[in-house]
Amino acid sequence: MIRRPPRSTLSSSSAASDVYKRQIQTRRNACTRDRHARRGANPSNHPLTLKQRALKRFFTECCNALGVQNAKLPKQYIEKGVKEVLRLSGRDEDANQYPTAVYSSIVSKAPTEEVGWDTFMLLSMCDNATMDSGVISKLRFIFDAFDIGHVDYVDAKDLVDMMTCMHNGVAPTPEEVATKKAYFDLDDTMTIHWDEFLLMLYDNNTISTGERLTVALESPIGTVGAVNSMALCR
């Protein structure tokens, strides 16, 4: 594995941030030259993607039921999100087997009393996720830089350059890129929406497989490697 520089948040006032932004712009220009006309979205229909879309519909329905205007839910709804992921994974009966303390531990990771879709999705779908607003902001900045036309998707063929920007100019290995693409069975003809990009590159987590644990009931979502997770989701 290559060594990664420490993650950092973006600061518009620092010289380092200016250099970082110029590096992203240079890579963006190289990737998008002669590609000004978008051919339209071509998302993956991998089971994990479908599960994420179903969870987003659930989030929206909860927002509508509460009549909220800011697309945010009380953080206690994260427990409902975890249970919905279990239901989508065919584990309806398991959802009520876990002690309240398990769900409380997951909910307590929310950084605010109300959570938007990004936080709701990460804490509902990921095992042992820790919320880092700096990482999310950095990913959003990179995604927006490569989102030509502001259409809320990027090209999978640009993933190498986006990962390079994420790690401050250190290029990923072919194995690392292949691992990320395996999350959604991506090929270079496909596109990636923001929440898919976030789930794929937010490194403070292991994606939930929905598999039943054979060990003590410590968590409703199993701790396994990301590559195995994707294989089990197929």
PDB file of C-alpha atoms in Angstrom:
ATOM      1  CA  MET A   1       0.000   0.000   0.000  1.00  0.00           C
ATOM      2  CA  ILE A   2       1.203   3.509  -0.730  1.00  0.00           C
ATOM      3  CA  ARG A   3       1.699   5.946   2.107  1.00  0.00           C
ATOM      4  CA  ARG A   4      -0.998   8.561   2.411  1.00  0.00           C
ATOM      5  CA  PRO A   5      -0.377  12.128   3.538  1.00  0.00           C
ATOM      6  CA  PRO A   6      -2.566  13.152   6.465  1.00  0.00           C
ATOM      7  CA  ARG A   7      -6.065  14.253   5.584  1.00  0.00           C
ATOM      8  CA  SER A   8      -6.771  17.930   6.024  1.00  0.00           C
ATOM      9  CA  THR A   9      -9.723  20.247   5.664  1.00  0.00           C
ATOM     10  CA  LEU A  10      -9.761  22.949   3.009  1.00  0.00           C
ATOM     11  CA  SER A  11      -8.822  26.443   4.116  1.00  0.00           C
ATOM     12  CA  SER A  12      -9.264  29.139   1.503  1.00  0.00           C
ATOM     13  CA  SER A  13      -6.851  31.423   3.371  1.00  0.00           C
ATOM     14  CA  SER A  14      -3.822  29.133   3.336  1.00  0.00           C
ATOM     15  CA  ALA A  15      -1.141  28.978   0.657  1.00  0.00           C
ATOM     16  CA  ALA A  16      -1.300  25.189   0.796  1.00  0.00           C
ATOM     17  CA  SER A  17      -4.998  25.319  -0.028  1.00  0.00           C
ATOM     18  CA  ASP A  18      -4.310  27.542  -3.047  1.00  0.00           C
ATOM     19  CA  VAL A  19      -1.745  25.053  -4.354  1.00  0.00           C
ATOM     20  CA  TYR A  20      -4.152  22.195  -3.722  1.00  0.00           C
ATOM     21  CA  LYS A  21      -6.934  23.948  -5.626  1.00  0.00           C
ATOM     22  CA  ARG A  22      -4.609  24.662  -8.555  1.00  0.00           C
ATOM     23  CA  GLN A  23      -3.624  20.981  -8.669  1.00  0.00           C
ATOM     24  CA  ILE A  24      -7.282  19.962  -8.808  1.00  0.00           C
ATOM     25  CA  GLN A  25      -8.031  22.499 -11.530  1.00  0.00           C
ATOM     26  CA  THR A  26      -5.080  21.268 -13.613  1.00  0.00           C
ATOM     27  CA  ARG A  27      -6.234  17.651 -13.352  1.00  0.00           C
ATOM     28  CA  ARG A  28      -9.820  18.651 -14.037  1.00  0.00           C
ATOM     29  CA  ASN A  29      -8.789  20.488 -17.200  1.00  0.00           C
ATOM     30  CA  ALA A  30      -6.744  17.505 -18.378  1.00  0.00           C
ATOM     31  CA  CYS A  31      -9.639  15.103 -17.816  1.00  0.00           C
ATOM     32  CA  THR A  32     -12.356  17.229 -19.371  1.00  0.00           C
ATOM     33  CA  ARG A  33     -10.549  18.677 -22.373  1.00  0.00           C
ATOM     34  CA  ASP A  34     -12.536  17.890 -25.541  1.00  0.00           C
ATOM     35  CA  ARG A  35     -15.356  16.517 -23.383  1.00  0.00           C
ATOM     36  CA  HIS A  36     -17.581  19.551 -22.920  1.00  0.00           C
ATOM     37  CA  ALA A  37     -20.769  17.837 -24.120  1.00  0.00           C
ATOM     38  CA  ARG A  38     -22.054  15.369 -21.533  1.00  0.00           C
ATOM     39  CA  ARG A  39     -23.568  12.170 -22.854  1.00  0.00           C
ATOM     40  CA  GLY A  40     -25.988  11.807 -19.941  1.00  0.00           C
ATOM     41  CA  ALA A  41     -25.933   9.793 -16.737  1.00  0.00           C
ATOM     42  CA  ASN A  42     -25.122   6.081 -16.939  1.00  0.00           C
ATOM     43  CA  PRO A  43     -25.244   4.887 -13.321  1.00  0.00           C
ATOM     44  CA  SER A  44     -24.519   1.423 -12.028  1.00  0.00           C
ATOM     45  CA  ASN A  45     -27.390  -0.873 -11.066  1.00  0.00           C
ATOM     46  CA  HIS A  46     -25.301  -2.859  -8.604  1.00  0.00           C
ATOM     47  CA  PRO A  47     -27.342  -4.176  -5.620  1.00  0.00           C
ATOM     48  CA  LEU A  48     -25.462  -1.855  -3.270  1.00  0.00           C
ATOM     49  CA  THR A  49     -26.444   1.130  -5.414  1.00  0.00           C
ATOM     50  CA  LEU A  50     -30.065   0.011  -5.440  1.00  0.00           C
ATOM     51  CA  LYS A  51     -29.993  -0.360  -1.654  1.00  0.00           C
ATOM     52  CA  GLN A  52     -28.587   3.158  -1.325  1.00  0.00           C
ATOM     53  CA  ARG A  53     -31.310   4.579  -3.573  1.00  0.00           C
ATOM     54  CA  ALA A  54     -34.000   2.779  -1.561  1.00  0.00           C
ATOM     55  CA  LEU A  55     -32.554   4.213   1.654  1.00  0.00           C
ATOM     56  CA  LYS A  56     -32.648   7.697   0.123  1.00  0.00           C
ATOM     57  CA  ARG A  57     -36.334   7.250  -0.677  1.00  0.00           C
ATOM     58  CA  PHE A  58     -36.864   6.192   2.945  1.00  0.00           C
ATOM     59  CA  PHE A  59     -35.020   9.322   4.138  1.00  0.00           C
ATOM     60  CA  THR A  60     -37.162  11.539   1.898  1.00  0.00           C
ATOM     61  CA  GLU A  61     -40.363   9.866   3.094  1.00  0.00           C
ATOM     62  CA  CYS A  62     -39.357  10.470   6.710  1.00  0.00           C
ATOM     63  CA  CYS A  63     -38.655  14.135   5.942  1.00  0.00           C
ATOM     64  CA  ASN A  64     -42.040  14.485   4.245  1.00  0.00           C
ATOM     65  CA  ALA A  65     -43.827  12.760   7.118  1.00  0.00           C
ATOM     66  CA  LEU A  66     -42.298  15.225   9.577  1.00  0.00           C
ATOM     67  CA  GLY A  67     -42.947  18.170   7.277  1.00  0.00           C
ATOM     68  CA  VAL A  68     -39.338  19.363   7.534  1.00  0.00           C
ATOM     69  CA  GLN A  69     -38.204  22.022   5.083  1.00  0.00           C
ATOM     70  CA  ASN A  70     -34.439  21.695   5.454  1.00  0.00           C
ATOM     71  CA  ALA A  71     -34.080  18.012   4.432  1.00  0.00           C
ATOM     72  CA  LYS A  72     -32.775  17.098   7.871  1.00  0.00           C
ATOM     73  CA  LEU A  73     -34.003  14.570  10.392  1.00  0.00           C
ATOM     74  CA  PRO A  74     -33.543  14.280  14.150  1.00  0.00           C
ATOM     75  CA  LYS A  75     -30.464  12.139  14.691  1.00  0.00           C
ATOM     76  CA  GLN A  76     -32.610   9.491  16.422  1.00  0.00           C
ATOM     77  CA  TYR A  77     -33.872   8.564  12.949  1.00  0.00           C
ATOM     78  CA  ILE A  78     -30.480   7.006  12.227  1.00  0.00           C
ATOM     79  CA  GLU A  79     -31.708   3.973  14.200  1.00  0.00           C
ATOM     80  CA  LYS A  80     -34.603   3.729  11.740  1.00  0.00           C
ATOM     81  CA  GLY A  81     -32.083   4.007   8.910  1.00  0.00           C
ATOM     82  CA  VAL A  82     -29.995   1.109  10.233  1.00  0.00           C
ATOM     83  CA  LYS A  83     -33.128  -1.009  10.606  1.00  0.00           C
ATOM     84  CA  GLU A  84     -34.187  -0.093   7.073  1.00  0.00           C
ATOM     85  CA  VAL A  85     -30.805  -1.252   5.742  1.00  0.00           C
ATOM     86  CA  LEU A  86     -31.316  -4.536   7.598  1.00  0.00           C
ATOM     87  CA  ARG A  87     -34.790  -4.841   6.079  1.00  0.00           C
ATOM     88  CA  LEU A  88     -33.428  -4.154   2.593  1.00  0.00           C
ATOM     89  CA  SER A  89     -30.855  -6.885   3.258  1.00  0.00           C
ATOM     90  CA  GLY A  90     -33.579  -9.409   4.117  1.00  0.00           C
ATOM     91  CA  ARG A  91     -32.919  -9.250   7.859  1.00  0.00           C
ATOM     92  CA  ASP A  92     -36.195  -7.844   9.169  1.00  0.00           C
ATOM     93  CA  GLU A  93     -36.309 -10.223  12.113  1.00  0.00           C
ATOM     94  CA  ASP A  94     -32.738  -9.396  13.151  1.00  0.00           C
ATOM     95  CA  ALA A  95     -33.421  -5.680  13.550  1.00  0.00           C
ATOM     96  CA  ASN A  96     -35.125  -6.129  16.916  1.00  0.00           C
ATOM     97  CA  GLN A  97     -32.539  -8.569  18.295  1.00  0.00           C
ATOM     98  CA  TYR A  98     -29.863  -5.982  18.923  1.00  0.00           C
ATOM     99  CA  PRO A  99     -29.812  -4.223  22.295  1.00  0.00           C
ATOM    100  CA  THR A 100     -30.803  -0.591  22.488  1.00  0.00           C
ATOM    101  CA  ALA A 101     -27.229   0.297  23.438  1.00  0.00           C
ATOM    102  CA  VAL A 102     -26.010  -0.787  19.989  1.00  0.00           C
ATOM    103  CA  TYR A 103     -28.323   1.599  18.194  1.00  0.00           C
ATOM    104  CA  SER A 104     -27.630   4.346  20.726  1.00  0.00           C
ATOM    105  CA  SER A 105     -23.910   3.987  20.031  1.00  0.00           C
ATOM    106  CA  ILE A 106     -24.468   4.466  16.306  1.00  0.00           C
ATOM    107  CA  VAL A 107     -26.793   7.440  16.813  1.00  0.00           C
ATOM    108  CA  SER A 108     -24.294   9.070  19.183  1.00  0.00           C
ATOM    109  CA  LYS A 109     -21.786   9.369  16.328  1.00  0.00           C
ATOM    110  CA  ALA A 110     -23.940  12.017  14.669  1.00  0.00           C
ATOM    111  CA  PRO A 111     -22.151  15.383  15.049  1.00  0.00           C
ATOM    112  CA  THR A 112     -25.383  17.394  15.365  1.00  0.00           C
ATOM    113  CA  GLU A 113     -28.916  16.947  16.699  1.00  0.00           C
ATOM    114  CA  GLU A 114     -30.267  17.025  13.135  1.00  0.00           C
ATOM    115  CA  VAL A 115     -28.649  15.160  10.239  1.00  0.00           C
ATOM    116  CA  GLY A 116     -28.796  15.559   6.499  1.00  0.00           C
ATOM    117  CA  TRP A 117     -28.728  12.786   3.932  1.00  0.00           C
ATOM    118  CA  ASP A 118     -24.939  12.408   3.820  1.00  0.00           C
ATOM    119  CA  THR A 119     -24.556  11.760   7.553  1.00  0.00           C
ATOM    120  CA  PHE A 120     -27.743   9.675   7.703  1.00  0.00           C
ATOM    121  CA  MET A 121     -26.556   7.496   4.820  1.00  0.00           C
ATOM    122  CA  LEU A 122     -23.014   6.948   6.103  1.00  0.00           C
ATOM    123  CA  LEU A 123     -24.062   6.040   9.639  1.00  0.00           C
ATOM    124  CA  SER A 124     -26.914   3.824   8.405  1.00  0.00           C
ATOM    125  CA  MET A 125     -24.931   1.940   5.768  1.00  0.00           C
ATOM    126  CA  CYS A 126     -21.429   1.736   7.235  1.00  0.00           C
ATOM    127  CA  ASP A 127     -20.042  -0.292  10.099  1.00  0.00           C
ATOM    128  CA  ASN A 128     -17.819   1.540  12.597  1.00  0.00           C
ATOM    129  CA  ALA A 129     -18.133   4.826  10.700  1.00  0.00           C
ATOM    130  CA  THR A 130     -16.733   7.918  12.367  1.00  0.00           C
ATOM    131  CA  MET A 131     -17.940  11.252  11.071  1.00  0.00           C
ATOM    132  CA  ASP A 132     -15.266  13.604   9.741  1.00  0.00           C
ATOM    133  CA  SER A 133     -16.701  16.777   8.236  1.00  0.00           C
ATOM    134  CA  GLY A 134     -13.278  17.699   6.830  1.00  0.00           C
ATOM    135  CA  VAL A 135     -13.143  14.536   4.726  1.00  0.00           C
ATOM    136  CA  ILE A 136     -16.709  15.025   3.507  1.00  0.00           C
ATOM    137  CA  SER A 137     -15.983  18.653   2.573  1.00  0.00           C
ATOM    138  CA  LYS A 138     -12.837  17.658   0.723  1.00  0.00           C
ATOM    139  CA  LEU A 139     -14.677  14.946  -1.211  1.00  0.00           C
ATOM    140  CA  ARG A 140     -17.458  17.386  -2.067  1.00  0.00           C
ATOM    141  CA  PHE A 141     -14.921  19.955  -3.301  1.00  0.00           C
ATOM    142  CA  ILE A 142     -13.260  17.362  -5.560  1.00  0.00           C
ATOM    143  CA  PHE A 143     -16.596  16.022  -6.822  1.00  0.00           C
ATOM    144  CA  ASP A 144     -17.837  19.522  -7.689  1.00  0.00           C
ATOM    145  CA  ALA A 145     -14.580  20.281  -9.517  1.00  0.00           C
ATOM    146  CA  PHE A 146     -15.092  17.274 -11.806  1.00  0.00           C
ATOM    147  CA  ASP A 147     -18.864  17.724 -12.130  1.00  0.00           C
ATOM    148  CA  ILE A 148     -18.909  19.427 -15.511  1.00  0.00           C
ATOM    149  CA  GLY A 149     -22.124  21.338 -16.003  1.00  0.00           C
ATOM    150  CA  HIS A 150     -23.163  20.839 -12.363  1.00  0.00           C
ATOM    151  CA  VAL A 151     -25.329  17.816 -13.187  1.00  0.00           C
ATOM    152  CA  ASP A 152     -24.582  15.953  -9.911  1.00  0.00           C
ATOM    153  CA  TYR A 153     -22.581  13.145 -11.477  1.00  0.00           C
ATOM    154  CA  VAL A 154     -19.007  12.547 -12.601  1.00  0.00           C
ATOM    155  CA  ASP A 155     -17.446  10.109 -15.049  1.00  0.00           C
ATOM    156  CA  ALA A 156     -16.035   6.891 -13.648  1.00  0.00           C
ATOM    157  CA  LYS A 157     -13.112   7.240 -16.064  1.00  0.00           C
ATOM    158  CA  ASP A 158     -11.948  10.235 -13.993  1.00  0.00           C
ATOM    159  CA  LEU A 159     -11.795   8.211 -10.767  1.00  0.00           C
ATOM    160  CA  VAL A 160      -7.990   7.884 -10.820  1.00  0.00           C
ATOM    161  CA  ASP A 161      -7.557  11.645 -11.032  1.00  0.00           C
ATOM    162  CA  MET A 162     -10.146  12.257  -8.347  1.00  0.00           C
ATOM    163  CA  MET A 163      -8.458   9.775  -6.006  1.00  0.00           C
ATOM    164  CA  THR A 164      -5.119  11.451  -6.724  1.00  0.00           C
ATOM    165  CA  CYS A 165      -6.605  14.802  -5.728  1.00  0.00           C
ATOM    166  CA  MET A 166      -8.111  13.251  -2.612  1.00  0.00           C
ATOM    167  CA  HIS A 167      -4.680  12.097  -1.483  1.00  0.00           C
ATOM    168  CA  ASN A 168      -2.921  15.391  -2.208  1.00  0.00           C
ATOM    169  CA  GLY A 169      -1.234  14.384  -5.460  1.00  0.00           C
ATOM    170  CA  VAL A 170      -0.332  10.774  -4.543  1.00  0.00           C
ATOM    171  CA  ALA A 171      -1.641   8.524  -7.319  1.00  0.00           C
ATOM    172  CA  PRO A 172      -3.554   5.390  -6.275  1.00  0.00           C
ATOM    173  CA  THR A 173      -2.327   1.953  -7.258  1.00  0.00           C
ATOM    174  CA  PRO A 174      -4.283   0.006  -9.914  1.00  0.00           C
ATOM    175  CA  GLU A 175      -5.388  -2.348  -7.128  1.00  0.00           C
ATOM    176  CA  GLU A 176      -6.832   0.528  -5.096  1.00  0.00           C
ATOM    177  CA  VAL A 177      -8.746   1.844  -8.097  1.00  0.00           C
ATOM    178  CA  ALA A 178     -10.056  -1.650  -8.891  1.00  0.00           C
ATOM    179  CA  THR A 179     -11.225  -2.052  -5.293  1.00  0.00           C
ATOM    180  CA  LYS A 180     -13.174   1.196  -5.422  1.00  0.00           C
ATOM    181  CA  LYS A 181     -14.740   0.355  -8.787  1.00  0.00           C
ATOM    182  CA  ALA A 182     -15.770  -3.038  -7.437  1.00  0.00           C
ATOM    183  CA  TYR A 183     -18.054  -1.302  -4.940  1.00  0.00           C
ATOM    184  CA  PHE A 184     -20.559  -0.660  -7.718  1.00  0.00           C
ATOM    185  CA  ASP A 185     -19.220  -2.847 -10.574  1.00  0.00           C
ATOM    186  CA  LEU A 186     -18.117   0.316 -12.350  1.00  0.00           C
ATOM    187  CA  ASP A 187     -16.498   0.518 -15.740  1.00  0.00           C
ATOM    188  CA  ASP A 188     -15.215   3.614 -17.521  1.00  0.00           C
ATOM    189  CA  THR A 189     -18.459   4.129 -19.458  1.00  0.00           C
ATOM    190  CA  MET A 190     -20.449   4.698 -16.260  1.00  0.00           C
ATOM    191  CA  THR A 191     -21.168   7.744 -14.148  1.00  0.00           C
ATOM    192  CA  ILE A 192     -21.114   8.239 -10.373  1.00  0.00           C
ATOM    193  CA  HIS A 193     -23.572  10.385  -8.415  1.00  0.00           C
ATOM    194  CA  TRP A 194     -22.487  12.332  -5.343  1.00  0.00           C
ATOM    195  CA  ASP A 195     -23.790   9.978  -2.671  1.00  0.00           C
ATOM    196  CA  GLU A 196     -22.276   6.975  -4.475  1.00  0.00           C
ATOM    197  CA  PHE A 197     -18.968   8.847  -4.697  1.00  0.00           C
ATOM    198  CA  LEU A 198     -19.160   9.654  -0.986  1.00  0.00           C
ATOM    199  CA  LEU A 199     -19.919   6.066   0.043  1.00  0.00           C
ATOM    200  CA  MET A 200     -17.141   4.765  -2.191  1.00  0.00           C
ATOM    201  CA  LEU A 201     -14.356   7.128  -1.101  1.00  0.00           C
ATOM    202  CA  TYR A 202     -15.211   7.906   2.506  1.00  0.00           C
ATOM    203  CA  ASP A 203     -12.479   5.774   4.058  1.00  0.00           C
ATOM    204  CA  ASN A 204     -13.603   5.875   7.708  1.00  0.00           C
ATOM    205  CA  ASN A 205     -15.930   2.913   7.262  1.00  0.00           C
ATOM    206  CA  THR A 206     -16.549  -0.627   6.149  1.00  0.00           C
ATOM    207  CA  ILE A 207     -19.605  -1.052   3.953  1.00  0.00           C
ATOM    208  CA  SER A 208     -22.349  -3.147   5.507  1.00  0.00           C
ATOM    209  CA  THR A 209     -23.011  -6.459   3.786  1.00  0.00           C
ATOM    210  CA  GLY A 210     -26.297  -7.236   5.486  1.00  0.00           C
ATOM    211  CA  GLU A 211     -24.880 -10.658   6.349  1.00  0.00           C
ATOM    212  CA  ARG A 212     -25.946 -12.313   9.604  1.00  0.00           C
ATOM    213  CA  LEU A 213     -23.183 -12.386  12.205  1.00  0.00           C
ATOM    214  CA  THR A 214     -22.104 -15.723  13.598  1.00  0.00           C
ATOM    215  CA  VAL A 215     -20.440 -14.064  16.577  1.00  0.00           C
ATOM    216  CA  ALA A 216     -21.995 -12.287  19.550  1.00  0.00           C
ATOM    217  CA  LEU A 217     -24.552  -9.632  18.699  1.00  0.00           C
ATOM    218  CA  GLU A 218     -22.250  -6.638  18.914  1.00  0.00           C
ATOM    219  CA  SER A 219     -23.410  -4.757  15.864  1.00  0.00           C
ATOM    220  CA  PRO A 220     -26.314  -5.002  13.418  1.00  0.00           C
ATOM    221  CA  ILE A 221     -23.926  -4.634  10.500  1.00  0.00           C
ATOM    222  CA  GLY A 222     -20.981  -6.916  10.056  1.00  0.00           C
ATOM    223  CA  THR A 223     -17.325  -5.942  10.080  1.00  0.00           C
ATOM    224  CA  VAL A 224     -15.731  -7.300   6.923  1.00  0.00           C
ATOM    225  CA  GLY A 225     -13.320  -6.011   4.303  1.00  0.00           C
ATOM    226  CA  ALA A 226     -14.685  -3.786   1.578  1.00  0.00           C
ATOM    227  CA  VAL A 227     -13.848  -6.191  -1.241  1.00  0.00           C
ATOM    228  CA  ASN A 228     -15.612  -9.076   0.524  1.00  0.00           C
ATOM    229  CA  SER A 229     -18.520  -6.758   1.282  1.00  0.00           C
ATOM    230  CA  MET A 230     -19.055  -6.069  -2.371  1.00  0.00           C
ATOM    231  CA  ALA A 231     -18.871  -9.742  -3.269  1.00  0.00           C
ATOM    232  CA  LEU A 232     -21.486 -10.593  -0.649  1.00  0.00           C
ATOM    233  CA  CYS A 233     -23.808  -7.875  -1.926  1.00  0.00           C
ATOM    234  CA  ARG A 234     -23.984  -9.293  -5.429  1.00  0.00           C
TER     235      ARG A 234
END
